Amino acid sequence: EIVLTQSPGTLSLSPGERATLSCRASQSVSSSFLVWYQQRPGQAPRLLIYGASRRATGIPDRFNGSGSGTDFTLTISRLEPEDFAVYYCQQYTTSPPMYTFGQGTKLEIK
Amino acid sequence: EVQLLESGGGLVQPGGSLRLSCAASEFTFSTYEMNWVRQAPGKGLEWVSYISASDGTIYYADSMKGRFTISRDNAKNSLYLQMNSLRAEDTAIYYCARDLGGWAGFDYWGQGTLVTVSS
């Protein structure tokens, strides 16, 4: 079973700064099957990035995903107030068929 | 706009059962794969189960196998989760989520229904 480890657990930044969030897999993951979500307090998760680097519909271009193999990154270029939330990575494996989430990174206002 | 509305949550005793429903609207439900995902209070997301659009393919997370059953009724635009032998650790908000397939992630989520397992 692949384990996704996100770091840091909490990231404290100010609006306008750049955020870099990491998602590391315990074994190689197909880039096609790596996804990022944002979850604001009291809300359901929101799809941000799929295929490691493709923005979902309606997602601003300040959100960028990158990486391959075991190391993936979500970068938010200039933080807006609404970006302070919890971010999760997720991967899908075919054998056995299952979906796994990372434990999340909380992005908080400094 | 796509809508997913969960219902059926509530308080149940350990060992009890509960059936969750997810009503879908404003999209062709029968053509989409669907999932259940849960989130314990103050914790992260945990995938529960997957069901294909129409061929009956089903997957479960290991900790749910044998206790949970996912199903769907495409004529009623509805997704279900039958939960048996519930434990305190099953306490969570349960979300239904539309699967883009491909695999492109879960693009729409309901607001969730809270299940509390406690005596």
PDB file of N, CA and C in Angstrom, chain B residues 11-81:
ATOM      1  N   LEU B  11     -26.976   9.454  14.918  1.00  0.00           N
ATOM      2  CA  LEU B  11     -26.349   8.772  16.047  1.00  0.00           C
ATOM      3  C   LEU B  11     -26.759   7.306  16.046  1.00  0.00           C
ATOM      4  N   VAL B  12     -25.785   6.429  16.154  1.00  0.00           N
ATOM      5  CA  VAL B  12     -26.050   4.989  16.164  1.00  0.00           C
ATOM      6  C   VAL B  12     -25.146   4.342  17.213  1.00  0.00           C
ATOM      7  N   GLN B  13     -25.626   3.286  17.830  1.00  0.00           N
ATOM      8  CA  GLN B  13     -24.833   2.593  18.843  1.00  0.00           C
ATOM      9  C   GLN B  13     -23.781   1.702  18.189  1.00  0.00           C
ATOM     10  N   PRO B  14     -22.697   1.454  18.897  1.00  0.00           N
ATOM     11  CA  PRO B  14     -21.695   0.509  18.376  1.00  0.00           C
ATOM     12  C   PRO B  14     -22.345  -0.820  18.036  1.00  0.00           C
ATOM     13  N   GLY B  15     -21.964  -1.378  16.886  1.00  0.00           N
ATOM     14  CA  GLY B  15     -22.549  -2.613  16.394  1.00  0.00           C
ATOM     15  C   GLY B  15     -23.781  -2.403  15.539  1.00  0.00           C
ATOM     16  N   GLY B  16     -24.280  -1.182  15.499  1.00  0.00           N
ATOM     17  CA  GLY B  16     -25.489  -0.890  14.747  1.00  0.00           C
ATOM     18  C   GLY B  16     -25.238  -0.681  13.262  1.00  0.00           C
ATOM     19  N   SER B  17     -26.308  -0.353  12.557  1.00  0.00           N
ATOM     20  CA  SER B  17     -26.254  -0.164  11.111  1.00  0.00           C
ATOM     21  C   SER B  17     -26.867   1.172  10.722  1.00  0.00           C
ATOM     22  N   LEU B  18     -26.460   1.634   9.556  1.00  0.00           N
ATOM     23  CA  LEU B  18     -26.972   2.888   9.021  1.00  0.00           C
ATOM     24  C   LEU B  18     -26.853   2.826   7.509  1.00  0.00           C
ATOM     25  N   ARG B  19     -27.807   3.444   6.820  1.00  0.00           N
ATOM     26  CA  ARG B  19     -27.731   3.515   5.364  1.00  0.00           C
ATOM     27  C   ARG B  19     -27.703   4.977   4.937  1.00  0.00           C
ATOM     28  N   LEU B  20     -26.633   5.351   4.268  1.00  0.00           N
ATOM     29  CA  LEU B  20     -26.491   6.697   3.746  1.00  0.00           C
ATOM     30  C   LEU B  20     -26.962   6.757   2.301  1.00  0.00           C
ATOM     31  N   SER B  21     -27.511   7.902   1.936  1.00  0.00           N
ATOM     32  CA  SER B  21     -27.934   8.136   0.559  1.00  0.00           C
ATOM     33  C   SER B  21     -27.288   9.396   0.023  1.00  0.00           C
ATOM     34  N   CYS B  22     -27.127   9.445  -1.279  1.00  0.00           N
ATOM     35  CA  CYS B  22     -26.599  10.631  -1.950  1.00  0.00           C
ATOM     36  C   CYS B  22     -27.449  10.855  -3.191  1.00  0.00           C
ATOM     37  N   ALA B  23     -28.191  11.946  -3.186  1.00  0.00           N
ATOM     38  CA  ALA B  23     -29.056  12.278  -4.326  1.00  0.00           C
ATOM     39  C   ALA B  23     -28.306  13.199  -5.273  1.00  0.00           C
ATOM     40  N   ALA B  24     -28.225  12.784  -6.522  1.00  0.00           N
ATOM     41  CA  ALA B  24     -27.494  13.551  -7.531  1.00  0.00           C
ATOM     42  C   ALA B  24     -28.462  14.271  -8.463  1.00  0.00           C
ATOM     43  N   SER B  25     -28.070  15.453  -8.891  1.00  0.00           N
ATOM     44  CA  SER B  25     -28.908  16.192  -9.829  1.00  0.00           C
ATOM     45  C   SER B  25     -28.057  17.084 -10.722  1.00  0.00           C
ATOM     46  N   GLU B  26     -28.646  17.480 -11.826  1.00  0.00           N
ATOM     47  CA  GLU B  26     -28.051  18.395 -12.806  1.00  0.00           C
ATOM     48  C   GLU B  26     -26.855  17.799 -13.546  1.00  0.00           C
ATOM     49  N   PHE B  27     -26.783  16.492 -13.621  1.00  0.00           N
ATOM     50  CA  PHE B  27     -25.825  15.834 -14.508  1.00  0.00           C
ATOM     51  C   PHE B  27     -26.323  14.416 -14.777  1.00  0.00           C
ATOM     52  N   THR B  28     -25.758  13.783 -15.786  1.00  0.00           N
ATOM     53  CA  THR B  28     -26.188  12.434 -16.163  1.00  0.00           C
ATOM     54  C   THR B  28     -25.514  11.435 -15.239  1.00  0.00           C
ATOM     55  N   PHE B  29     -26.180  11.166 -14.125  1.00  0.00           N
ATOM     56  CA  PHE B  29     -25.619  10.353 -13.044  1.00  0.00           C
ATOM     57  C   PHE B  29     -25.132   8.990 -13.553  1.00  0.00           C
ATOM     58  N   SER B  30     -25.880   8.386 -14.461  1.00  0.00           N
ATOM     59  CA  SER B  30     -25.592   7.011 -14.884  1.00  0.00           C
ATOM     60  C   SER B  30     -24.283   6.871 -15.647  1.00  0.00           C
ATOM     61  N   THR B  31     -23.668   7.987 -16.025  1.00  0.00           N
ATOM     62  CA  THR B  31     -22.417   7.920 -16.793  1.00  0.00           C
ATOM     63  C   THR B  31     -21.177   8.207 -15.948  1.00  0.00           C
ATOM     64  N   TYR B  32     -21.372   8.447 -14.646  1.00  0.00           N
ATOM     65  CA  TYR B  32     -20.242   8.790 -13.791  1.00  0.00           C
ATOM     66  C   TYR B  32     -19.975   7.742 -12.717  1.00  0.00           C
ATOM     67  N   GLU B  33     -18.684   7.481 -12.507  1.00  0.00           N
ATOM     68  CA  GLU B  33     -18.246   6.702 -11.365  1.00  0.00           C
ATOM     69  C   GLU B  33     -18.427   7.551 -10.120  1.00  0.00           C
ATOM     70  N   MET B  34     -18.651   6.893  -8.975  1.00  0.00           N
ATOM     71  CA  MET B  34     -18.911   7.621  -7.744  1.00  0.00           C
ATOM     72  C   MET B  34     -18.112   7.013  -6.592  1.00  0.00           C
ATOM     73  N   ASN B  35     -17.906   7.826  -5.567  1.00  0.00           N
ATOM     74  CA  ASN B  35     -17.150   7.390  -4.397  1.00  0.00           C
ATOM     75  C   ASN B  35     -17.782   7.904  -3.108  1.00  0.00           C
ATOM     76  N   TRP B  36     -17.443   7.237  -2.019  1.00  0.00           N
ATOM     77  CA  TRP B  36     -17.682   7.755  -0.678  1.00  0.00           C
ATOM     78  C   TRP B  36     -16.320   8.027  -0.044  1.00  0.00           C
ATOM     79  N   VAL B  37     -16.232   9.170   0.613  1.00  0.00           N
ATOM     80  CA  VAL B  37     -15.027   9.584   1.332  1.00  0.00           C
ATOM     81  C   VAL B  37     -15.475  10.058   2.704  1.00  0.00           C
ATOM     82  N   ARG B  38     -14.704   9.769   3.740  1.00  0.00           N
ATOM     83  CA  ARG B  38     -15.104  10.202   5.063  1.00  0.00           C
ATOM     84  C   ARG B  38     -14.013  11.027   5.724  1.00  0.00           C
ATOM     85  N   GLN B  39     -14.425  11.768   6.753  1.00  0.00           N
ATOM     86  CA  GLN B  39     -13.499  12.635   7.479  1.00  0.00           C
ATOM     87  C   GLN B  39     -13.897  12.642   8.955  1.00  0.00           C
ATOM     88  N   ALA B  40     -13.078  12.014   9.772  1.00  0.00           N
ATOM     89  CA  ALA B  40     -13.310  12.024  11.216  1.00  0.00           C
ATOM     90  C   ALA B  40     -13.153  13.448  11.742  1.00  0.00           C
ATOM     91  N   PRO B  41     -13.812  13.771  12.837  1.00  0.00           N
ATOM     92  CA  PRO B  41     -13.754  15.142  13.377  1.00  0.00           C
ATOM     93  C   PRO B  41     -12.319  15.627  13.579  1.00  0.00           C
ATOM     94  N   GLY B  42     -11.977  16.732  12.936  1.00  0.00           N
ATOM     95  CA  GLY B  42     -10.649  17.313  13.071  1.00  0.00           C
ATOM     96  C   GLY B  42      -9.537  16.560  12.383  1.00  0.00           C
ATOM     97  N   LYS B  43      -9.888  15.556  11.565  1.00  0.00           N
ATOM     98  CA  LYS B  43      -8.878  14.718  10.918  1.00  0.00           C
ATOM     99  C   LYS B  43      -8.901  14.910   9.399  1.00  0.00           C
ATOM    100  N   GLY B  44      -8.082  14.113   8.726  1.00  0.00           N
ATOM    101  CA  GLY B  44      -7.962  14.214   7.278  1.00  0.00           C
ATOM    102  C   GLY B  44      -8.996  13.379   6.544  1.00  0.00           C
ATOM    103  N   LEU B  45      -8.853  13.358   5.237  1.00  0.00           N
ATOM    104  CA  LEU B  45      -9.771  12.631   4.365  1.00  0.00           C
ATOM    105  C   LEU B  45      -9.382  11.167   4.260  1.00  0.00           C
ATOM    106  N   GLU B  46     -10.383  10.304   4.209  1.00  0.00           N
ATOM    107  CA  GLU B  46     -10.146   8.864   4.051  1.00  0.00           C
ATOM    108  C   GLU B  46     -11.116   8.329   3.006  1.00  0.00           C
ATOM    109  N   TRP B  47     -10.577   7.756   1.942  1.00  0.00           N
ATOM    110  CA  TRP B  47     -11.423   7.148   0.929  1.00  0.00           C
ATOM    111  C   TRP B  47     -12.085   5.894   1.484  1.00  0.00           C
ATOM    112  N   VAL B  48     -13.368   5.713   1.171  1.00  0.00           N
ATOM    113  CA  VAL B  48     -14.151   4.594   1.693  1.00  0.00           C
ATOM    114  C   VAL B  48     -14.442   3.556   0.614  1.00  0.00           C
ATOM    115  N   SER B  49     -15.034   4.002  -0.507  1.00  0.00           N
ATOM    116  CA  SER B  49     -15.489   3.035  -1.495  1.00  0.00           C
ATOM    117  C   SER B  49     -15.728   3.697  -2.837  1.00  0.00           C
ATOM    118  N   TYR B  50     -15.670   2.885  -3.888  1.00  0.00           N
ATOM    119  CA  TYR B  50     -15.862   3.304  -5.282  1.00  0.00           C
ATOM    120  C   TYR B  50     -16.865   2.381  -5.955  1.00  0.00           C
ATOM    121  N   ILE B  51     -17.675   2.966  -6.861  1.00  0.00           N
ATOM    122  CA  ILE B  51     -18.544   2.146  -7.703  1.00  0.00           C
ATOM    123  C   ILE B  51     -18.499   2.679  -9.120  1.00  0.00           C
ATOM    124  N   SER B  52     -18.421   1.801 -10.080  1.00  0.00           N
ATOM    125  CA  SER B  52     -18.385   2.213 -11.476  1.00  0.00           C
ATOM    126  C   SER B  52     -19.749   2.738 -11.909  1.00  0.00           C
ATOM    127  N   ALA B  53     -19.777   3.308 -13.127  1.00  0.00           N
ATOM    128  CA  ALA B  53     -21.015   3.921 -13.606  1.00  0.00           C
ATOM    129  C   ALA B  53     -22.114   2.888 -13.827  1.00  0.00           C
ATOM    130  N   SER B  54     -21.732   1.747 -14.430  1.00  0.00           N
ATOM    131  CA  SER B  54     -22.816   0.825 -14.776  1.00  0.00           C
ATOM    132  C   SER B  54     -22.427  -0.651 -14.811  1.00  0.00           C
ATOM    133  N   ASP B  55     -21.121  -0.986 -14.740  1.00  0.00           N
ATOM    134  CA  ASP B  55     -20.765  -2.400 -14.916  1.00  0.00           C
ATOM    135  C   ASP B  55     -20.597  -3.161 -13.607  1.00  0.00           C
ATOM    136  N   GLY B  56     -20.900  -2.479 -12.480  1.00  0.00           N
ATOM    137  CA  GLY B  56     -20.885  -3.176 -11.207  1.00  0.00           C
ATOM    138  C   GLY B  56     -19.531  -3.302 -10.544  1.00  0.00           C
ATOM    139  N   THR B  57     -18.506  -2.666 -11.084  1.00  0.00           N
ATOM    140  CA  THR B  57     -17.190  -2.726 -10.442  1.00  0.00           C
ATOM    141  C   THR B  57     -17.217  -1.929  -9.145  1.00  0.00           C
ATOM    142  N   ILE B  58     -16.729  -2.546  -8.080  1.00  0.00           N
ATOM    143  CA  ILE B  58     -16.763  -1.940  -6.741  1.00  0.00           C
ATOM    144  C   ILE B  58     -15.427  -2.171  -6.047  1.00  0.00           C
ATOM    145  N   TYR B  59     -14.958  -1.153  -5.348  1.00  0.00           N
ATOM    146  CA  TYR B  59     -13.761  -1.264  -4.535  1.00  0.00           C
ATOM    147  C   TYR B  59     -14.061  -0.729  -3.135  1.00  0.00           C
ATOM    148  N   TYR B  60     -13.341  -1.231  -2.154  1.00  0.00           N
ATOM    149  CA  TYR B  60     -13.437  -0.743  -0.777  1.00  0.00           C
ATOM    150  C   TYR B  60     -12.049  -0.548  -0.188  1.00  0.00           C
ATOM    151  N   ALA B  61     -11.962   0.396   0.738  1.00  0.00           N
ATOM    152  CA  ALA B  61     -10.769   0.485   1.571  1.00  0.00           C
ATOM    153  C   ALA B  61     -10.745  -0.746   2.469  1.00  0.00           C
ATOM    154  N   ASP B  62      -9.561  -1.213   2.794  1.00  0.00           N
ATOM    155  CA  ASP B  62      -9.434  -2.464   3.553  1.00  0.00           C
ATOM    156  C   ASP B  62     -10.229  -2.454   4.861  1.00  0.00           C
ATOM    157  N   SER B  63     -10.221  -1.335   5.568  1.00  0.00           N
ATOM    158  CA  SER B  63     -10.873  -1.294   6.876  1.00  0.00           C
ATOM    159  C   SER B  63     -12.393  -1.323   6.784  1.00  0.00           C
ATOM    160  N   MET B  64     -12.915  -1.162   5.578  1.00  0.00           N
ATOM    161  CA  MET B  64     -14.367  -1.159   5.387  1.00  0.00           C
ATOM    162  C   MET B  64     -14.890  -2.451   4.765  1.00  0.00           C
ATOM    163  N   LYS B  65     -13.978  -3.267   4.233  1.00  0.00           N
ATOM    164  CA  LYS B  65     -14.404  -4.489   3.550  1.00  0.00           C
ATOM    165  C   LYS B  65     -15.157  -5.399   4.500  1.00  0.00           C
ATOM    166  N   GLY B  66     -16.280  -5.927   4.025  1.00  0.00           N
ATOM    167  CA  GLY B  66     -17.069  -6.846   4.819  1.00  0.00           C
ATOM    168  C   GLY B  66     -18.079  -6.176   5.719  1.00  0.00           C
ATOM    169  N   ARG B  67     -17.926  -4.865   5.936  1.00  0.00           N
ATOM    170  CA  ARG B  67     -18.869  -4.151   6.809  1.00  0.00           C
ATOM    171  C   ARG B  67     -19.699  -3.132   6.033  1.00  0.00           C
ATOM    172  N   PHE B  68     -19.106  -2.536   5.005  1.00  0.00           N
ATOM    173  CA  PHE B  68     -19.789  -1.510   4.219  1.00  0.00           C
ATOM    174  C   PHE B  68     -20.132  -2.061   2.843  1.00  0.00           C
ATOM    175  N   THR B  69     -21.269  -1.612   2.289  1.00  0.00           N
ATOM    176  CA  THR B  69     -21.680  -1.996   0.951  1.00  0.00           C
ATOM    177  C   THR B  69     -22.116  -0.760   0.179  1.00  0.00           C
ATOM    178  N   ILE B  70     -21.445  -0.510  -0.924  1.00  0.00           N
ATOM    179  CA  ILE B  70     -21.809   0.601  -1.795  1.00  0.00           C
ATOM    180  C   ILE B  70     -22.750   0.093  -2.880  1.00  0.00           C
ATOM    181  N   SER B  71     -23.695   0.923  -3.268  1.00  0.00           N
ATOM    182  CA  SER B  71     -24.587   0.568  -4.363  1.00  0.00           C
ATOM    183  C   SER B  71     -25.123   1.854  -4.992  1.00  0.00           C
ATOM    184  N   ARG B  72     -25.786   1.697  -6.106  1.00  0.00           N
ATOM    185  CA  ARG B  72     -26.373   2.851  -6.788  1.00  0.00           C
ATOM    186  C   ARG B  72     -27.639   2.431  -7.512  1.00  0.00           C
ATOM    187  N   ASP B  73     -28.518   3.403  -7.716  1.00  0.00           N
ATOM    188  CA  ASP B  73     -29.731   3.211  -8.494  1.00  0.00           C
ATOM    189  C   ASP B  73     -29.737   4.322  -9.535  1.00  0.00           C
ATOM    190  N   ASN B  74     -29.326   3.994 -10.740  1.00  0.00           N
ATOM    191  CA  ASN B  74     -29.215   5.019 -11.778  1.00  0.00           C
ATOM    192  C   ASN B  74     -30.578   5.577 -12.176  1.00  0.00           C
ATOM    193  N   ALA B  75     -31.623   4.789 -12.014  1.00  0.00           N
ATOM    194  CA  ALA B  75     -32.965   5.279 -12.340  1.00  0.00           C
ATOM    195  C   ALA B  75     -33.414   6.351 -11.351  1.00  0.00           C
ATOM    196  N   LYS B  76     -32.875   6.279 -10.143  1.00  0.00           N
ATOM    197  CA  LYS B  76     -33.238   7.253  -9.104  1.00  0.00           C
ATOM    198  C   LYS B  76     -32.140   8.289  -8.883  1.00  0.00           C
ATOM    199  N   ASN B  77     -31.092   8.237  -9.712  1.00  0.00           N
ATOM    200  CA  ASN B  77     -29.969   9.179  -9.556  1.00  0.00           C
ATOM    201  C   ASN B  77     -29.431   9.188  -8.126  1.00  0.00           C
ATOM    202  N   SER B  78     -29.263   8.029  -7.574  1.00  0.00           N
ATOM    203  CA  SER B  78     -28.881   7.932  -6.173  1.00  0.00           C
ATOM    204  C   SER B  78     -27.755   6.942  -5.926  1.00  0.00           C
ATOM    205  N   LEU B  79     -26.923   7.313  -4.961  1.00  0.00           N
ATOM    206  CA  LEU B  79     -25.817   6.491  -4.490  1.00  0.00           C
ATOM    207  C   LEU B  79     -26.098   6.143  -3.032  1.00  0.00           C
ATOM    208  N   TYR B  80     -25.669   4.948  -2.622  1.00  0.00           N
ATOM    209  CA  TYR B  80     -25.944   4.509  -1.262  1.00  0.00           C
ATOM    210  C   TYR B  80     -24.684   3.926  -0.613  1.00  0.00           C
ATOM    211  N   LEU B  81     -24.703   3.945   0.729  1.00  0.00           N
ATOM    212  CA  LEU B  81     -23.670   3.263   1.492  1.00  0.00           C
ATOM    213  C   LEU B  81     -24.349   2.597   2.683  1.00  0.00           C
TER     214      LEU B  81
END
